[in-house]
Coordinates of C-alpha atoms in Angstrom, one line a residue:
X11 CA 122.0 -73.8 -86.7
X12 CA 123.2 -77.1 -85.2
X13 CA 119.7 -78.5 -84.9
X14 CA 119.0 -77.3 -88.6
X15 CA 122.1 -79.3 -89.9
X16 CA 121.2 -82.3 -87.8
X17 CA 117.7 -82.3 -89.3
X18 CA 119.0 -82.1 -92.8
X19 CA 121.4 -84.9 -92.1
X20 CA 118.4 -87.2 -90.9
X21 CA 116.3 -86.2 -93.9
X22 CA 119.0 -86.9 -96.3
X23 CA 119.6 -90.3 -94.6
X24 CA 115.8 -91.1 -94.7
X25 CA 115.6 -90.1 -98.3
X26 CA 118.5 -92.2 -99.3
X27 CA 117.1 -95.3 -97.3
X28 CA 113.6 -94.8 -99.2
X29 CA 115.4 -94.3 -102.4
X30 CA 117.2 -97.3 -102.0
X31 CA 114.0 -99.5 -100.8
X32 CA 112.2 -98.2 -103.9
X33 CA 115.0 -99.3 -106.4
X34 CA 115.2 -102.7 -104.9
X35 CA 111.4 -103.4 -104.8
X36 CA 108.9 -100.7 -106.1
X37 CA 105.9 -102.9 -104.9
X38 CA 102.5 -103.5 -106.4
X39 CA 99.0 -102.3 -105.4
X40 CA 95.8 -103.2 -107.2
X41 CA 92.5 -101.5 -106.2
X42 CA 89.2 -102.6 -108.0
X43 CA 85.8 -101.1 -107.4
X44 CA 82.7 -101.4 -109.2
X45 CA 84.4 -102.3 -112.3
X46 CA 87.0 -99.8 -112.1
X47 CA 90.4 -101.1 -111.5
X48 CA 93.7 -98.7 -110.5
X49 CA 97.0 -100.3 -110.6
X50 CA 100.1 -98.4 -109.1
X51 CA 103.3 -99.0 -107.1
X52 CA 103.3 -98.9 -103.3
X53 CA 105.5 -95.8 -103.2
X54 CA 103.3 -94.0 -105.6
X55 CA 100.2 -94.7 -103.4
X56 CA 101.9 -93.8 -100.2
X57 CA 103.1 -90.4 -101.9
X58 CA 99.5 -89.8 -103.1
X59 CA 98.0 -90.5 -99.5
X60 CA 100.6 -87.8 -97.9
X61 CA 99.5 -85.3 -100.4
X62 CA 95.8 -86.0 -100.0
X63 CA 96.2 -85.6 -96.1
X64 CA 98.1 -82.3 -96.7
X65 CA 95.3 -81.1 -99.0
X66 CA 92.6 -82.1 -96.6
X67 CA 94.5 -80.5 -93.6
X68 CA 94.4 -77.1 -95.6
X69 CA 90.7 -77.4 -96.6
X70 CA 89.8 -77.9 -93.0
X71 CA 91.7 -74.7 -92.0
X72 CA 90.1 -72.7 -94.6
X73 CA 86.6 -73.9 -93.7
X74 CA 87.3 -73.2 -90.1
X75 CA 88.4 -69.6 -90.7
X76 CA 85.5 -69.0 -93.1
X77 CA 82.8 -70.5 -90.5
X78 CA 84.1 -68.9 -87.2
X79 CA 82.7 -65.4 -86.6
X80 CA 85.8 -64.0 -84.9
X81 CA 88.2 -65.4 -87.4
X82 CA 90.7 -63.5 -89.4
X83 CA 88.3 -63.7 -92.6
X84 CA 85.4 -62.3 -90.4
X85 CA 87.7 -59.6 -89.2
X86 CA 88.7 -58.5 -92.6
X87 CA 85.1 -58.3 -93.9
X88 CA 84.1 -56.7 -90.8
X89 CA 86.7 -53.9 -91.4
X90 CA 85.8 -53.4 -94.9
X91 CA 82.2 -52.8 -93.9
X92 CA 83.3 -50.4 -91.1
X93 CA 85.6 -48.5 -93.5
X94 CA 82.7 -48.3 -95.9
X95 CA 80.4 -46.9 -93.2
X96 CA 83.0 -44.4 -92.1
X97 CA 83.3 -43.2 -95.5
X98 CA 79.5 -42.7 -95.8
X99 CA 79.7 -41.0 -92.4
X100 CA 82.1 -38.4 -93.5
X101 CA 80.0 -38.0 -96.9
X102 CA 77.0 -37.5 -94.8
X103 CA 78.3 -34.9 -92.7
X104 CA 79.6 -33.1 -95.9
X105 CA 76.2 -33.2 -97.3
X106 CA 75.1 -31.7 -93.7
X107 CA 77.0 -29.0 -93.9
X108 CA 76.4 -28.4 -97.6
X109 CA 72.7 -28.3 -96.8
X110 CA 71.6 -31.4 -98.6
X111 CA 69.5 -32.5 -95.6
X112 CA 67.8 -35.7 -97.2
X113 CA 70.9 -37.3 -98.6
X114 CA 72.8 -36.4 -95.3
X115 CA 70.1 -38.1 -93.2
X116 CA 70.2 -41.1 -95.4
X117 CA 74.0 -41.6 -95.4
X118 CA 74.3 -40.9 -91.7
X119 CA 71.4 -43.2 -90.7
X120 CA 72.4 -46.3 -92.8
X121 CA 75.9 -46.1 -91.7
X122 CA 75.3 -45.5 -87.9
X123 CA 75.2 -49.2 -86.8
X124 CA 78.5 -50.1 -88.6
X125 CA 80.6 -47.3 -87.0
X126 CA 82.3 -47.3 -83.8
X127 CA 80.4 -44.3 -82.5
X128 CA 76.8 -44.2 -83.9
X129 CA 75.9 -41.5 -81.5
X130 CA 77.5 -38.9 -84.0
X131 CA 75.6 -40.3 -86.8
X132 CA 72.2 -40.2 -85.1
X133 CA 72.5 -36.8 -83.8
X134 CA 73.6 -35.4 -87.0
X135 CA 70.9 -37.4 -88.9
X136 CA 68.5 -35.8 -86.1
X137 CA 69.5 -32.2 -87.2
X138 CA 69.1 -33.1 -91.0
X139 CA 65.5 -34.5 -90.3
X140 CA 64.6 -31.4 -88.4
X141 CA 65.6 -29.2 -91.3
X142 CA 63.3 -31.0 -93.4
X143 CA 60.6 -30.3 -90.8
X144 CA 60.5 -34.1 -90.1
X145 CA 59.9 -33.7 -86.3
X146 CA 58.9 -37.1 -85.4
X147 CA 61.6 -38.8 -87.4
X148 CA 64.2 -36.2 -85.4
X149 CA 62.6 -37.4 -82.2
X150 CA 63.1 -40.9 -83.2
X151 CA 66.7 -40.6 -84.3
X152 CA 67.6 -38.9 -80.9
X153 CA 65.9 -41.9 -79.2
X154 CA 68.1 -44.3 -81.3
X155 CA 71.1 -42.1 -80.3
X156 CA 70.0 -42.6 -76.5
X157 CA 69.8 -46.3 -77.0
X158 CA 73.1 -46.4 -78.7
X159 CA 75.0 -44.4 -76.0
X160 CA 72.9 -43.9 -72.9
X161 CA 76.0 -42.2 -71.2
X162 CA 75.7 -39.3 -73.5
X163 CA 72.8 -37.8 -72.0
X164 CA 74.2 -34.4 -72.0
X165 CA 75.0 -34.5 -75.7
X166 CA 71.8 -35.7 -76.7
X167 CA 69.8 -33.4 -74.5
X168 CA 71.7 -30.5 -75.9
X169 CA 71.0 -31.4 -79.6
X170 CA 67.4 -31.9 -78.7
X171 CA 67.1 -28.4 -77.2
X172 CA 68.8 -26.7 -80.1
X173 CA 66.3 -28.5 -82.4
X174 CA 63.4 -27.6 -80.3
X175 CA 64.3 -23.9 -80.3
X176 CA 64.7 -24.0 -83.9
X177 CA 61.2 -25.4 -84.4
X178 CA 59.9 -22.6 -82.1
X179 CA 58.9 -24.8 -79.3
X180 CA 60.4 -23.0 -76.5
X181 CA 58.4 -24.6 -73.6
X182 CA 59.8 -28.1 -74.6
X183 CA 63.2 -26.1 -75.1
X184 CA 63.2 -24.7 -71.6
X185 CA 62.3 -28.1 -69.9
X186 CA 65.3 -29.8 -71.8
X187 CA 67.5 -26.8 -71.0
X188 CA 66.7 -26.8 -67.1
X189 CA 67.7 -30.5 -67.2
X190 CA 70.8 -29.8 -68.8
X191 CA 71.5 -27.1 -66.4
X192 CA 71.1 -29.6 -63.5
X193 CA 73.8 -31.6 -65.0
X194 CA 76.3 -28.7 -65.9
X195 CA 75.3 -25.6 -63.9
X196 CA 78.1 -23.4 -65.5
X197 CA 77.9 -24.5 -69.0
X198 CA 78.2 -21.1 -71.0
X199 CA 76.1 -22.2 -74.2
X200 CA 73.2 -23.7 -72.1
X201 CA 73.1 -20.5 -70.2
X202 CA 73.1 -18.4 -73.3
X203 CA 70.2 -20.6 -74.8
X204 CA 68.2 -20.3 -71.6
X205 CA 68.7 -16.4 -71.9
X206 CA 67.3 -16.8 -75.5
X207 CA 64.2 -19.1 -74.3
X208 CA 63.4 -16.9 -71.4
X209 CA 63.5 -13.8 -73.6
X210 CA 61.2 -15.4 -76.4
X211 CA 58.9 -16.6 -73.6
X212 CA 59.0 -13.1 -72.0
X213 CA 59.5 -14.7 -68.7
X214 CA 61.5 -11.6 -67.2
X215 CA 61.6 -12.8 -63.8
X216 CA 63.2 -15.9 -64.5
X217 CA 65.5 -14.2 -66.6
X218 CA 66.4 -11.9 -63.6
X219 CA 67.1 -14.9 -61.4
X220 CA 69.8 -15.8 -64.0
X221 CA 71.6 -12.5 -64.2
X222 CA 73.8 -13.1 -61.2
X223 CA 75.1 -16.4 -62.5
X224 CA 75.6 -14.6 -66.0
X225 CA 77.7 -11.9 -64.3
X226 CA 79.8 -14.0 -62.2
X227 CA 80.6 -16.6 -64.8
X228 CA 81.2 -14.0 -67.5
X229 CA 78.8 -15.4 -70.0
X230 CA 78.1 -12.2 -71.6
X231 CA 80.3 -9.1 -72.1
X232 CA 79.1 -5.6 -70.6
X233 CA 77.4 -4.4 -73.7
X234 CA 75.4 -7.6 -74.1
X235 CA 74.6 -7.7 -70.4
X236 CA 73.6 -4.1 -70.4
X237 CA 71.1 -4.9 -73.4
X238 CA 69.9 -7.8 -71.6
X239 CA 69.1 -5.9 -68.5
X240 CA 67.6 -2.9 -70.5
X241 CA 65.0 -5.3 -72.1
X242 CA 64.2 -6.9 -68.7
X243 CA 63.7 -3.6 -67.0
X244 CA 61.6 -2.1 -69.6
X245 CA 59.3 -5.0 -69.9
X246 CA 59.0 -5.2 -66.1
X247 CA 58.6 -1.5 -65.8
X248 CA 55.5 -1.7 -68.2
X249 CA 54.0 -4.2 -65.9
X250 CA 54.5 -2.0 -62.7
X251 CA 53.2 1.0 -64.4
X252 CA 50.0 -1.0 -65.8
X253 CA 49.5 -2.2 -62.1
X254 CA 49.6 1.5 -61.0
X255 CA 46.9 2.5 -63.7
X256 CA 44.5 -0.4 -62.2
X257 CA 45.0 1.4 -58.8
X258 CA 47.6 -0.6 -56.9
X259 CA 49.2 1.4 -54.1
X260 CA 52.2 3.6 -55.4
X261 CA 54.0 3.0 -52.2
X262 CA 54.0 -0.9 -53.0
X263 CA 55.1 -0.3 -56.5
X264 CA 57.8 2.0 -55.5
X265 CA 59.4 -0.7 -53.3
X266 CA 59.1 -3.2 -56.2
X267 CA 60.6 -0.7 -58.5
X268 CA 63.4 -0.1 -56.5
X269 CA 64.1 -3.6 -55.8
X270 CA 64.0 -4.4 -59.6
X271 CA 66.4 -1.4 -60.1
X272 CA 68.8 -2.8 -57.4
X273 CA 68.9 -6.2 -59.1
X274 CA 70.0 -4.8 -62.4
X275 CA 73.1 -3.0 -61.3
X276 CA 74.6 -3.0 -64.7
X277 CA 71.8 -0.4 -65.6
X278 CA 73.6 2.3 -63.6
X279 CA 76.0 2.6 -66.5
X280 CA 73.0 3.6 -68.7
X281 CA 72.0 7.3 -68.3
X282 CA 68.6 6.7 -70.4
X283 CA 67.5 4.2 -67.9
X284 CA 68.8 6.3 -65.0
X285 CA 66.3 9.0 -66.2
X286 CA 63.6 6.5 -66.8
X287 CA 64.0 5.2 -63.3
X288 CA 64.0 8.9 -61.7
X289 CA 61.1 9.9 -63.8
X290 CA 59.0 6.9 -62.5
X291 CA 59.9 7.5 -58.9
X292 CA 58.7 11.1 -59.4
X293 CA 55.4 9.7 -61.2
X294 CA 54.7 7.4 -58.3
X295 CA 55.0 10.3 -56.1
X296 CA 58.2 9.3 -54.1
X297 CA 60.0 12.7 -54.7
X298 CA 62.6 11.9 -51.9
X299 CA 63.9 9.0 -53.3
X300 CA 64.1 10.4 -56.7
X301 CA 65.9 13.6 -55.5
X302 CA 68.5 11.3 -53.5
X303 CA 68.9 9.2 -56.7
X304 CA 69.5 12.1 -59.0
X305 CA 71.8 13.9 -56.7
X306 CA 74.1 10.9 -56.0
X307 CA 74.2 10.1 -59.8
X308 CA 75.0 13.8 -60.5
X309 CA 77.8 13.9 -58.0
X310 CA 79.4 10.8 -59.7
X311 CA 78.9 11.7 -63.2
X312 CA 77.2 14.9 -64.8
X313 CA 74.0 14.5 -66.9
X314 CA 72.0 17.2 -68.8
X315 CA 68.9 14.7 -68.8
X316 CA 69.3 14.0 -65.0
X317 CA 69.5 17.6 -64.0
X318 CA 66.4 18.2 -66.1
X319 CA 64.4 15.7 -64.0
X320 CA 65.7 17.3 -60.8
X321 CA 63.7 20.4 -61.8
X322 CA 60.5 18.2 -61.6
X323 CA 61.0 17.2 -58.1
X324 CA 58.3 18.8 -55.8
X325 CA 59.6 18.3 -52.2
X326 CA 58.5 21.6 -50.6
X327 CA 62.2 22.0 -49.6
X328 CA 63.2 24.2 -52.6
X329 CA 65.6 26.0 -50.7
X330 CA 67.8 23.0 -50.2
X331 CA 67.2 21.9 -53.6
X332 CA 68.3 25.3 -55.2
X333 CA 71.3 25.2 -53.0
X334 CA 72.3 21.9 -54.3
X335 CA 71.8 23.4 -57.9
X336 CA 74.0 26.4 -57.1
X337 CA 76.8 24.2 -55.8
X338 CA 76.6 22.3 -59.1
X339 CA 76.9 25.7 -61.0
X340 CA 80.3 26.0 -59.8
X341 CA 81.4 22.9 -61.5
X342 CA 78.9 22.8 -64.5
X343 CA 78.7 26.6 -65.5
X344 CA 77.8 25.8 -69.1
X345 CA 74.8 23.7 -68.4
X346 CA 71.7 25.4 -69.8
X347 CA 69.2 22.8 -67.9
X348 CA 71.0 23.7 -64.7
X349 CA 70.1 27.2 -65.0
X350 CA 66.6 26.3 -66.1
X351 CA 66.3 24.2 -62.9
X352 CA 67.6 27.0 -60.8
X353 CA 65.1 29.3 -62.4
X354 CA 62.2 27.0 -61.8
X355 CA 63.3 26.5 -58.2
X356 CA 63.9 30.3 -57.5
X357 CA 60.3 30.9 -59.2
X358 CA 58.7 28.0 -56.7
X359 CA 60.4 30.2 -53.9
X360 CA 58.6 33.4 -55.4
X361 CA 62.1 34.8 -56.1
X362 CA 61.0 36.4 -59.4
X363 CA 64.0 38.4 -60.2
X364 CA 66.3 35.5 -59.5
X365 CA 64.3 33.3 -61.6
X366 CA 64.4 35.8 -64.4
X367 CA 68.2 36.1 -64.2
X368 CA 68.6 32.3 -64.4
X369 CA 66.0 31.9 -67.4
X370 CA 68.0 34.5 -69.3
X371 CA 71.4 32.8 -68.4
X372 CA 69.9 29.5 -69.8
X373 CA 68.8 31.1 -73.0
X374 CA 72.2 32.7 -73.4
X375 CA 73.7 29.3 -73.6
X376 CA 70.8 27.4 -75.4
X377 CA 68.4 29.8 -77.3
X378 CA 65.9 26.8 -77.6
X379 CA 65.8 25.8 -74.0
X380 CA 62.5 25.6 -72.2
X381 CA 63.7 28.5 -70.3
X382 CA 62.4 30.6 -73.1
X383 CA 58.6 29.3 -72.5
X384 CA 59.2 29.9 -68.7
X385 CA 60.6 33.4 -68.9
X386 CA 58.0 34.3 -71.1
X387 CA 55.3 33.2 -69.0
X388 CA 57.2 34.9 -66.1
X389 CA 57.4 38.2 -67.7
X390 CA 53.8 38.5 -68.7
X391 CA 52.8 37.8 -65.0
X392 CA 55.3 40.6 -64.0
X393 CA 53.5 43.0 -66.3
X394 CA 56.4 43.0 -68.9
X395 CA 53.8 42.1 -71.8
X396 CA 56.0 43.4 -74.5
X397 CA 59.1 41.5 -73.7
X398 CA 56.8 38.4 -73.0
X399 CA 55.4 38.6 -76.5
X400 CA 58.6 39.1 -78.1
X401 CA 59.7 36.0 -76.5
X402 CA 56.7 34.0 -77.6
X403 CA 57.2 35.0 -81.0
X404 CA 60.8 33.7 -80.9
X405 CA 59.6 30.5 -79.5
X406 CA 56.9 30.3 -82.3
X407 CA 59.8 30.9 -84.9
X408 CA 61.6 28.1 -83.2
X409 CA 58.7 25.8 -83.4
X410 CA 58.0 26.7 -87.0
X411 CA 61.5 25.6 -88.2
X412 CA 60.5 22.1 -87.1
X413 CA 57.2 22.0 -89.0
X414 CA 57.0 20.5 -92.4
X415 CA 57.0 22.8 -95.4
X416 CA 53.6 23.3 -96.6
X417 CA 51.8 25.8 -99.0
X418 CA 50.1 28.9 -97.3
X419 CA 47.5 31.3 -98.3

């Protein structure tokens, strides 16, 4: 405050002194050039020169600001361009979501170099180009994305694999996904996409190598995991059966089948697949493994389908098989298929009367059970022709109910 007051006093003193001098003698100045004459007082000339110096100083500052790239003016104009590019990026993203691919690509591409993070623009524009089936342009945009942000290799590769899958280029997508898996082995979406690609390429062996990771990391829930393993098992089982038809050793194929089943442990929850596995073991002639598998499964959880397959086992040790079935009867007295299997095993042991009783008990529980045909055949062989014919007629009536209604003569 004191300094300001002191400064004002000095300015007033200087001003007063100048005023006194101007009153005493205003002075005279004459400037003549090329026929032009200017007359003025000394003090006016000095005031003009001071004003001229002040104006020139401001002109110099303005020129310096305008010409220097990092100047405030440059920053202002740069900010305006950046804001405009940001608005166009937002518009482009909205057009992309709205399905206007051409406009989205144009807005995103044109504003890419003027936004702080051009990667987003280039990747989104690549998606838009792909939707227009402009595959080469899509690739070029992804290359621009990599050039602008080399450290974003994973994000760019992920976008590339998605675009390749959409285009149906599954081999290329697989190569991209395997690179991504090396970068992030537990990335859930990458693993899901790998499952899709392997399924499309029908590379079931590769898919099987992936299942432990899928289970460990909880990539799929139980239902999806079961569906995945079902598809893999059915496809690989068809290959095994085909090689069996070509004459490959059944013993070798049984080992392969057993290894396959043990890998797909989620399938143990699926009764249909368990039945198919047991049936295939029987078909390949390994009745011992089939019997062991079915027995353990039935001891864990009862299944009418599996006990039916138990009756197709031909080990020669019918007495032991029948003993197992009769033990199950204590727990499952309402199983028609169990009585059917008991009847067949008894018949295999030539226990005709016992077989007849079991067949009749099966029919008492289910009148359309296969025990009907077995009992009819057995009665005919035992000389009870009338009873056998009656059963055959019942069987025929049951069959006729399943026939399509057609006109008869």
